[in-house]
Amino acid sequence: MNILTENKKSKKSDIGLILENLKLAKQYADQGKLPQEDLKKLIEADPTPQKKFVGWMAKIWINEKPDFDDLRNTIEEYNTLLNKGKIKTKDINAFKTFKDLHLEVDSINKSGEGISNKELENDYDVIIDNQDLYIASPHTHEASRKLGLTKFAFRDCEGGKDSAWCTTYKVPSHFNSYYYNNNVTFYYIRVKSPELINKLKEAFPKKYKAMEVVALAVLNSGEIDGYDGLDKQLSNKDIKIFTDIIGIS
């Protein structure tokens, strides 16, 4: 059962589309209107895998020079509202100024039509939930944090347990950078059945307890990184053994 690569295939960026959406921004750079350093910052700030906003962002940056953090945060919020079907203006190019975009996003938030924190916390897919495994894939930092403090809590801390993974920390920058800027898909895995745990014990006698909770990160290239419950990075060999044991390789 190859759930990791199959799910990732559906999200892989189309190179032609990326180039098309970058064309306008690169033209500005070629014409000397946009420094290469600024172009790189704008590309990284575009939260979409296809970088479909960067042309508009470049135009706004050249003409208006808004605060960069404000531009990035507003674009991320717009993209979230757009993906949830909450935004009214679905074509970003319809916004003539940054103020126009900011006003619409702000208006939706103030009206109560925006995304509630509860909605963000519940924005994850349950891939498997049976007697052997629980696997979830978060789509927001809020969902990642909720999962880390509940289903995947592992590390002992004052007052109970929490998660050692940086993508579950209170500060959202780690998750958002991986997920939005680098198109990383996360799969949080808890091994539940005694049978599978015994197999982990045989394969990883010194660290099997920490292998009961694992985070797999599928990169945009299709490569997979892995971290155990103590946030220790797994080797490619260990990832292969682990996925073979739980049956998802």
PDB file of C-alpha atoms in Angstrom:
ATOM      1  CA  MET A   1       0.000   0.000   0.000  1.00  0.00           C
ATOM      2  CA  ASN A   2       1.911   3.025  -1.249  1.00  0.00           C
ATOM      3  CA  ILE A   3      -0.108   5.828   0.362  1.00  0.00           C
ATOM      4  CA  LEU A   4       2.856   8.190   0.686  1.00  0.00           C
ATOM      5  CA  THR A   5       3.833   8.536  -2.963  1.00  0.00           C
ATOM      6  CA  GLU A   6       0.277   8.202  -4.263  1.00  0.00           C
ATOM      7  CA  ASN A   7      -0.903  11.128  -2.145  1.00  0.00           C
ATOM      8  CA  LYS A   8       2.172  13.110  -3.073  1.00  0.00           C
ATOM      9  CA  LYS A   9       1.668  12.569  -6.803  1.00  0.00           C
ATOM     10  CA  SER A  10      -1.649  14.380  -6.611  1.00  0.00           C
ATOM     11  CA  LYS A  11       0.100  17.435  -5.134  1.00  0.00           C
ATOM     12  CA  LYS A  12       3.230  17.587  -7.262  1.00  0.00           C
ATOM     13  CA  SER A  13       3.711  20.877  -9.027  1.00  0.00           C
ATOM     14  CA  ASP A  14       3.435  20.990 -12.790  1.00  0.00           C
ATOM     15  CA  ILE A  15       6.724  22.470 -14.002  1.00  0.00           C
ATOM     16  CA  GLY A  16       5.142  24.138 -17.018  1.00  0.00           C
ATOM     17  CA  LEU A  17       2.567  25.843 -14.840  1.00  0.00           C
ATOM     18  CA  ILE A  18       5.245  27.027 -12.429  1.00  0.00           C
ATOM     19  CA  LEU A  19       7.264  28.526 -15.272  1.00  0.00           C
ATOM     20  CA  GLU A  20       4.177  30.216 -16.697  1.00  0.00           C
ATOM     21  CA  ASN A  21       3.271  31.799 -13.378  1.00  0.00           C
ATOM     22  CA  LEU A  22       6.851  32.905 -12.776  1.00  0.00           C
ATOM     23  CA  LYS A  23       7.185  34.409 -16.233  1.00  0.00           C
ATOM     24  CA  LEU A  24       5.866  37.857 -15.357  1.00  0.00           C
ATOM     25  CA  ALA A  25       7.959  38.150 -12.199  1.00  0.00           C
ATOM     26  CA  LYS A  26      11.087  37.028 -14.077  1.00  0.00           C
ATOM     27  CA  GLN A  27      10.379  39.569 -16.810  1.00  0.00           C
ATOM     28  CA  TYR A  28      10.424  42.311 -14.191  1.00  0.00           C
ATOM     29  CA  ALA A  29      13.767  41.008 -12.961  1.00  0.00           C
ATOM     30  CA  ASP A  30      15.193  40.794 -16.482  1.00  0.00           C
ATOM     31  CA  GLN A  31      14.063  44.371 -17.136  1.00  0.00           C
ATOM     32  CA  GLY A  32      15.878  45.577 -14.033  1.00  0.00           C
ATOM     33  CA  LYS A  33      12.654  46.557 -12.270  1.00  0.00           C
ATOM     34  CA  LEU A  34      12.981  43.832  -9.642  1.00  0.00           C
ATOM     35  CA  PRO A  35      16.275  42.831  -7.978  1.00  0.00           C
ATOM     36  CA  GLN A  36      17.008  39.105  -8.102  1.00  0.00           C
ATOM     37  CA  GLU A  37      17.143  39.020  -4.298  1.00  0.00           C
ATOM     38  CA  ASP A  38      13.627  40.475  -4.102  1.00  0.00           C
ATOM     39  CA  LEU A  39      12.391  37.996  -6.723  1.00  0.00           C
ATOM     40  CA  LYS A  40      13.736  35.122  -4.637  1.00  0.00           C
ATOM     41  CA  LYS A  41      12.012  36.466  -1.509  1.00  0.00           C
ATOM     42  CA  LEU A  42       8.702  36.807  -3.329  1.00  0.00           C
ATOM     43  CA  ILE A  43       8.912  33.284  -4.769  1.00  0.00           C
ATOM     44  CA  GLU A  44       9.574  31.896  -1.299  1.00  0.00           C
ATOM     45  CA  ALA A  45       6.696  33.925   0.163  1.00  0.00           C
ATOM     46  CA  ASP A  46       4.156  32.595  -2.358  1.00  0.00           C
ATOM     47  CA  PRO A  47       2.366  29.806  -0.425  1.00  0.00           C
ATOM     48  CA  THR A  48       1.135  27.944  -3.509  1.00  0.00           C
ATOM     49  CA  PRO A  49       3.101  25.006  -4.966  1.00  0.00           C
ATOM     50  CA  GLN A  50       2.559  26.434  -8.467  1.00  0.00           C
ATOM     51  CA  LYS A  51       3.719  29.920  -7.377  1.00  0.00           C
ATOM     52  CA  LYS A  52       0.579  31.286  -9.000  1.00  0.00           C
ATOM     53  CA  PHE A  53       0.587  34.540  -6.999  1.00  0.00           C
ATOM     54  CA  VAL A  54       4.193  35.615  -7.518  1.00  0.00           C
ATOM     55  CA  GLY A  55       3.571  37.599 -10.727  1.00  0.00           C
ATOM     56  CA  TRP A  56       0.938  39.734  -8.995  1.00  0.00           C
ATOM     57  CA  MET A  57       3.118  40.026  -5.901  1.00  0.00           C
ATOM     58  CA  ALA A  58       6.045  41.258  -7.994  1.00  0.00           C
ATOM     59  CA  LYS A  59       3.898  43.936  -9.643  1.00  0.00           C
ATOM     60  CA  ILE A  60       2.615  45.129  -6.262  1.00  0.00           C
ATOM     61  CA  TRP A  61       6.118  45.079  -4.798  1.00  0.00           C
ATOM     62  CA  ILE A  62       7.481  47.229  -7.609  1.00  0.00           C
ATOM     63  CA  ASN A  63       4.611  49.723  -7.657  1.00  0.00           C
ATOM     64  CA  GLU A  64       3.741  50.021  -3.974  1.00  0.00           C
ATOM     65  CA  LYS A  65       6.587  48.598  -1.859  1.00  0.00           C
ATOM     66  CA  PRO A  66       4.291  47.355   0.960  1.00  0.00           C
ATOM     67  CA  ASP A  67       5.737  45.973   4.171  1.00  0.00           C
ATOM     68  CA  PHE A  68       7.110  42.572   3.167  1.00  0.00           C
ATOM     69  CA  ASP A  69       5.826  40.696   6.225  1.00  0.00           C
ATOM     70  CA  ASP A  70       2.392  42.245   5.754  1.00  0.00           C
ATOM     71  CA  LEU A  71       2.383  41.178   2.095  1.00  0.00           C
ATOM     72  CA  ARG A  72       3.469  37.628   2.904  1.00  0.00           C
ATOM     73  CA  ASN A  73       1.002  37.199   5.771  1.00  0.00           C
ATOM     74  CA  THR A  74      -1.904  38.612   3.761  1.00  0.00           C
ATOM     75  CA  ILE A  75      -1.113  36.359   0.801  1.00  0.00           C
ATOM     76  CA  GLU A  76      -0.992  33.304   3.090  1.00  0.00           C
ATOM     77  CA  GLU A  77      -4.316  34.272   4.637  1.00  0.00           C
ATOM     78  CA  TYR A  78      -5.861  34.911   1.219  1.00  0.00           C
ATOM     79  CA  ASN A  79      -4.692  31.497   0.022  1.00  0.00           C
ATOM     80  CA  THR A  80      -6.170  29.790   3.091  1.00  0.00           C
ATOM     81  CA  LEU A  81      -9.521  31.544   2.594  1.00  0.00           C
ATOM     82  CA  LEU A  82      -9.425  30.740  -1.119  1.00  0.00           C
ATOM     83  CA  ASN A  83      -8.814  27.035  -0.488  1.00  0.00           C
ATOM     84  CA  LYS A  84     -11.712  26.983   1.966  1.00  0.00           C
ATOM     85  CA  GLY A  85     -14.083  28.655  -0.507  1.00  0.00           C
ATOM     86  CA  LYS A  86     -14.467  31.704   1.737  1.00  0.00           C
ATOM     87  CA  ILE A  87     -12.912  34.343  -0.515  1.00  0.00           C
ATOM     88  CA  LYS A  88     -15.072  36.400  -2.885  1.00  0.00           C
ATOM     89  CA  THR A  89     -12.473  37.464  -5.468  1.00  0.00           C
ATOM     90  CA  LYS A  90     -10.948  34.189  -6.671  1.00  0.00           C
ATOM     91  CA  ASP A  91      -8.583  35.713  -9.259  1.00  0.00           C
ATOM     92  CA  ILE A  92      -5.840  37.588  -7.444  1.00  0.00           C
ATOM     93  CA  ASN A  93      -5.153  39.640 -10.574  1.00  0.00           C
ATOM     94  CA  ALA A  94      -8.540  41.310 -10.084  1.00  0.00           C
ATOM     95  CA  PHE A  95      -7.032  43.201  -7.138  1.00  0.00           C
ATOM     96  CA  LYS A  96      -5.543  46.389  -8.523  1.00  0.00           C
ATOM     97  CA  THR A  97      -3.702  47.292  -5.330  1.00  0.00           C
ATOM     98  CA  PHE A  98      -2.402  45.562  -2.224  1.00  0.00           C
ATOM     99  CA  LYS A  99      -4.894  47.619  -0.212  1.00  0.00           C
ATOM    100  CA  ASP A 100      -7.755  46.054  -2.207  1.00  0.00           C
ATOM    101  CA  LEU A 101      -6.560  42.553  -1.286  1.00  0.00           C
ATOM    102  CA  HIS A 102      -5.970  43.489   2.328  1.00  0.00           C
ATOM    103  CA  LEU A 103      -9.435  45.055   2.638  1.00  0.00           C
ATOM    104  CA  GLU A 104     -11.208  41.941   1.317  1.00  0.00           C
ATOM    105  CA  VAL A 105      -9.292  39.573   3.588  1.00  0.00           C
ATOM    106  CA  ASP A 106      -9.821  41.870   6.561  1.00  0.00           C
ATOM    107  CA  SER A 107     -13.511  42.272   5.746  1.00  0.00           C
ATOM    108  CA  ILE A 108     -14.076  38.507   5.668  1.00  0.00           C
ATOM    109  CA  ASN A 109     -12.276  38.043   8.968  1.00  0.00           C
ATOM    110  CA  LYS A 110     -14.246  40.816  10.659  1.00  0.00           C
ATOM    111  CA  SER A 111     -17.543  39.486   9.320  1.00  0.00           C
ATOM    112  CA  GLY A 112     -16.969  36.122  10.987  1.00  0.00           C
ATOM    113  CA  GLU A 113     -17.023  34.353   7.630  1.00  0.00           C
ATOM    114  CA  GLY A 114     -13.336  33.515   7.797  1.00  0.00           C
ATOM    115  CA  ILE A 115     -11.712  30.336   8.987  1.00  0.00           C
ATOM    116  CA  SER A 116     -12.291  29.655  12.661  1.00  0.00           C
ATOM    117  CA  ASN A 117      -9.514  28.266  14.822  1.00  0.00           C
ATOM    118  CA  LYS A 118     -11.560  25.097  15.269  1.00  0.00           C
ATOM    119  CA  GLU A 119     -11.748  24.641  11.509  1.00  0.00           C
ATOM    120  CA  LEU A 120      -7.985  25.099  11.237  1.00  0.00           C
ATOM    121  CA  GLU A 121      -7.379  22.597  14.059  1.00  0.00           C
ATOM    122  CA  ASN A 122      -9.512  20.017  12.279  1.00  0.00           C
ATOM    123  CA  ASP A 123      -7.914  20.532   8.868  1.00  0.00           C
ATOM    124  CA  TYR A 124      -6.177  17.164   8.572  1.00  0.00           C
ATOM    125  CA  ASP A 125      -6.823  13.904   6.748  1.00  0.00           C
ATOM    126  CA  VAL A 126      -7.042  10.624   8.621  1.00  0.00           C
ATOM    127  CA  ILE A 127      -5.297   8.224   6.251  1.00  0.00           C
ATOM    128  CA  ILE A 128      -5.587   5.072   8.380  1.00  0.00           C
ATOM    129  CA  ASP A 129      -7.362   4.439  11.685  1.00  0.00           C
ATOM    130  CA  ASN A 130      -7.545   0.776  12.622  1.00  0.00           C
ATOM    131  CA  GLN A 131      -6.322  -1.584  15.325  1.00  0.00           C
ATOM    132  CA  ASP A 132      -2.760  -1.457  13.979  1.00  0.00           C
ATOM    133  CA  LEU A 133      -2.149   2.147  12.979  1.00  0.00           C
ATOM    134  CA  TYR A 134      -3.317   5.724  13.190  1.00  0.00           C
ATOM    135  CA  ILE A 135      -1.974   7.915  10.372  1.00  0.00           C
ATOM    136  CA  ALA A 136      -2.916  11.556   9.858  1.00  0.00           C
ATOM    137  CA  SER A 137      -1.748  14.240   7.435  1.00  0.00           C
ATOM    138  CA  PRO A 138      -2.147  17.856   8.675  1.00  0.00           C
ATOM    139  CA  HIS A 139      -2.806  20.782   6.324  1.00  0.00           C
ATOM    140  CA  THR A 140      -2.444  23.655   8.801  1.00  0.00           C
ATOM    141  CA  HIS A 141      -0.138  24.491  11.688  1.00  0.00           C
ATOM    142  CA  GLU A 142      -3.133  24.467  14.013  1.00  0.00           C
ATOM    143  CA  ALA A 143      -4.002  20.913  12.971  1.00  0.00           C
ATOM    144  CA  SER A 144      -0.377  19.831  13.293  1.00  0.00           C
ATOM    145  CA  ARG A 145      -0.158  21.241  16.810  1.00  0.00           C
ATOM    146  CA  LYS A 146      -3.463  19.677  17.862  1.00  0.00           C
ATOM    147  CA  LEU A 147      -2.340  16.267  16.605  1.00  0.00           C
ATOM    148  CA  GLY A 148       1.025  16.648  18.327  1.00  0.00           C
ATOM    149  CA  LEU A 149      -0.632  17.337  21.673  1.00  0.00           C
ATOM    150  CA  THR A 150      -3.240  14.579  21.373  1.00  0.00           C
ATOM    151  CA  LYS A 151      -2.932  11.592  19.046  1.00  0.00           C
ATOM    152  CA  PHE A 152       0.867  11.808  18.763  1.00  0.00           C
ATOM    153  CA  ALA A 153       1.899  13.123  22.183  1.00  0.00           C
ATOM    154  CA  PHE A 154       4.989  11.154  23.179  1.00  0.00           C
ATOM    155  CA  ARG A 155       7.657  13.205  24.928  1.00  0.00           C
ATOM    156  CA  ASP A 156       7.391  13.531  28.716  1.00  0.00           C
ATOM    157  CA  CYS A 157       7.009  17.110  29.870  1.00  0.00           C
ATOM    158  CA  GLU A 158       5.778  18.999  32.901  1.00  0.00           C
ATOM    159  CA  GLY A 159       2.129  18.156  33.380  1.00  0.00           C
ATOM    160  CA  GLY A 160       1.957  15.315  30.869  1.00  0.00           C
ATOM    161  CA  LYS A 161       3.169  14.614  27.350  1.00  0.00           C
ATOM    162  CA  ASP A 162       3.696  16.657  24.225  1.00  0.00           C
ATOM    163  CA  SER A 163       5.375  16.258  20.835  1.00  0.00           C
ATOM    164  CA  ALA A 164       9.068  16.811  20.132  1.00  0.00           C
ATOM    165  CA  TRP A 165       8.485  17.606  16.434  1.00  0.00           C
ATOM    166  CA  CYS A 166       9.108  21.265  15.598  1.00  0.00           C
ATOM    167  CA  THR A 167       6.085  21.259  13.264  1.00  0.00           C
ATOM    168  CA  THR A 168       3.847  20.845  16.341  1.00  0.00           C
ATOM    169  CA  TYR A 169       5.365  23.718  18.348  1.00  0.00           C
ATOM    170  CA  LYS A 170       3.259  26.726  19.280  1.00  0.00           C
ATOM    171  CA  VAL A 171       5.212  28.958  16.896  1.00  0.00           C
ATOM    172  CA  PRO A 172       3.875  28.264  13.353  1.00  0.00           C
ATOM    173  CA  SER A 173       6.989  29.182  11.352  1.00  0.00           C
ATOM    174  CA  HIS A 174       8.432  25.654  11.134  1.00  0.00           C
ATOM    175  CA  PHE A 175       5.281  23.985   9.804  1.00  0.00           C
ATOM    176  CA  ASN A 176       4.360  26.882   7.510  1.00  0.00           C
ATOM    177  CA  SER A 177       7.837  27.032   5.975  1.00  0.00           C
ATOM    178  CA  TYR A 178       7.875  23.307   5.217  1.00  0.00           C
ATOM    179  CA  TYR A 179       4.266  23.012   4.075  1.00  0.00           C
ATOM    180  CA  TYR A 180       3.641  26.241   2.180  1.00  0.00           C
ATOM    181  CA  ASN A 181       7.080  27.302   0.969  1.00  0.00           C
ATOM    182  CA  ASN A 182       8.612  23.876   0.270  1.00  0.00           C
ATOM    183  CA  ASN A 183       5.491  21.820  -0.515  1.00  0.00           C
ATOM    184  CA  VAL A 184       6.296  19.153   2.085  1.00  0.00           C
ATOM    185  CA  THR A 185       3.514  16.703   2.976  1.00  0.00           C
ATOM    186  CA  PHE A 186       3.572  15.331   6.509  1.00  0.00           C
ATOM    187  CA  TYR A 187       2.317  11.956   7.696  1.00  0.00           C
ATOM    188  CA  TYR A 188       2.160  11.439  11.454  1.00  0.00           C
ATOM    189  CA  ILE A 189       2.103   7.744  12.343  1.00  0.00           C
ATOM    190  CA  ARG A 190       1.291   5.983  15.607  1.00  0.00           C
ATOM    191  CA  VAL A 191       1.826   2.239  15.813  1.00  0.00           C
ATOM    192  CA  LYS A 192      -0.886   0.737  18.042  1.00  0.00           C
ATOM    193  CA  SER A 193      -0.969  -3.057  17.841  1.00  0.00           C
ATOM    194  CA  PRO A 194       1.267  -5.245  20.065  1.00  0.00           C
ATOM    195  CA  GLU A 195       2.141  -7.321  17.001  1.00  0.00           C
ATOM    196  CA  LEU A 196       3.633  -4.393  15.102  1.00  0.00           C
ATOM    197  CA  ILE A 197       5.291  -3.025  18.232  1.00  0.00           C
ATOM    198  CA  ASN A 198       7.006  -6.401  18.723  1.00  0.00           C
ATOM    199  CA  LYS A 199       8.284  -6.209  15.150  1.00  0.00           C
ATOM    200  CA  LEU A 200       9.652  -2.738  15.877  1.00  0.00           C
ATOM    201  CA  LYS A 201      11.335  -4.111  18.995  1.00  0.00           C
ATOM    202  CA  GLU A 202      13.058  -6.775  16.910  1.00  0.00           C
ATOM    203  CA  ALA A 203      14.168  -4.319  14.243  1.00  0.00           C
ATOM    204  CA  PHE A 204      15.098  -1.441  16.570  1.00  0.00           C
ATOM    205  CA  PRO A 205      15.958  -3.013  19.955  1.00  0.00           C
ATOM    206  CA  LYS A 206      17.578   0.130  21.357  1.00  0.00           C
ATOM    207  CA  LYS A 207      14.987   2.671  20.238  1.00  0.00           C
ATOM    208  CA  TYR A 208      11.783   0.821  19.461  1.00  0.00           C
ATOM    209  CA  LYS A 209       9.728   2.856  21.967  1.00  0.00           C
ATOM    210  CA  ALA A 210      10.548   6.064  20.112  1.00  0.00           C
ATOM    211  CA  MET A 211       9.576   4.336  16.838  1.00  0.00           C
ATOM    212  CA  GLU A 212       5.995   3.873  18.000  1.00  0.00           C
ATOM    213  CA  VAL A 213       5.407   7.477  16.934  1.00  0.00           C
ATOM    214  CA  VAL A 214       7.018   8.616  13.684  1.00  0.00           C
ATOM    215  CA  ALA A 215       6.693  11.668  11.439  1.00  0.00           C
ATOM    216  CA  LEU A 216       7.379  11.137   7.743  1.00  0.00           C
ATOM    217  CA  ALA A 217       7.928  14.153   5.508  1.00  0.00           C
ATOM    218  CA  VAL A 218       7.449  13.577   1.786  1.00  0.00           C
ATOM    219  CA  LEU A 219       9.481  16.208  -0.033  1.00  0.00           C
ATOM    220  CA  ASN A 220       8.547  17.821  -3.324  1.00  0.00           C
ATOM    221  CA  SER A 221      11.208  15.653  -5.002  1.00  0.00           C
ATOM    222  CA  GLY A 222       9.461  12.511  -3.748  1.00  0.00           C
ATOM    223  CA  GLU A 223      12.202  11.724  -1.224  1.00  0.00           C
ATOM    224  CA  ILE A 224      11.146  10.912   2.341  1.00  0.00           C
ATOM    225  CA  ASP A 225      12.593  12.197   5.598  1.00  0.00           C
ATOM    226  CA  GLY A 226      11.654  10.607   8.915  1.00  0.00           C
ATOM    227  CA  TYR A 227      11.785  11.481  12.617  1.00  0.00           C
ATOM    228  CA  ASP A 228      11.027   9.313  15.625  1.00  0.00           C
ATOM    229  CA  GLY A 229       9.010  10.347  18.670  1.00  0.00           C
ATOM    230  CA  LEU A 230      12.038  12.086  20.184  1.00  0.00           C
ATOM    231  CA  ASP A 231      12.637  14.021  16.945  1.00  0.00           C
ATOM    232  CA  LYS A 232      15.739  12.019  16.053  1.00  0.00           C
ATOM    233  CA  GLN A 233      16.202  11.891  12.291  1.00  0.00           C
ATOM    234  CA  LEU A 234      15.928   8.430  10.778  1.00  0.00           C
ATOM    235  CA  SER A 235      18.281   7.079   8.163  1.00  0.00           C
ATOM    236  CA  ASN A 236      16.913   6.007   4.788  1.00  0.00           C
ATOM    237  CA  LYS A 237      17.521   2.420   5.854  1.00  0.00           C
ATOM    238  CA  ASP A 238      15.496   2.869   9.050  1.00  0.00           C
ATOM    239  CA  ILE A 239      12.669   4.536   7.134  1.00  0.00           C
ATOM    240  CA  LYS A 240      12.552   1.577   4.731  1.00  0.00           C
ATOM    241  CA  ILE A 241      12.505  -0.951   7.576  1.00  0.00           C
ATOM    242  CA  PHE A 242       9.806   1.005   9.405  1.00  0.00           C
ATOM    243  CA  THR A 243       7.519   1.408   6.394  1.00  0.00           C
ATOM    244  CA  ASP A 244       7.979  -2.266   5.494  1.00  0.00           C
ATOM    245  CA  ILE A 245       6.942  -3.277   9.013  1.00  0.00           C
ATOM    246  CA  ILE A 246       3.782  -1.164   9.024  1.00  0.00           C
ATOM    247  CA  GLY A 247       2.971  -2.037   5.420  1.00  0.00           C
ATOM    248  CA  ILE A 248       2.920   1.322   3.655  1.00  0.00           C
ATOM    249  CA  SER A 249       6.130   1.142   1.592  1.00  0.00           C
TER     250      SER A 249
END
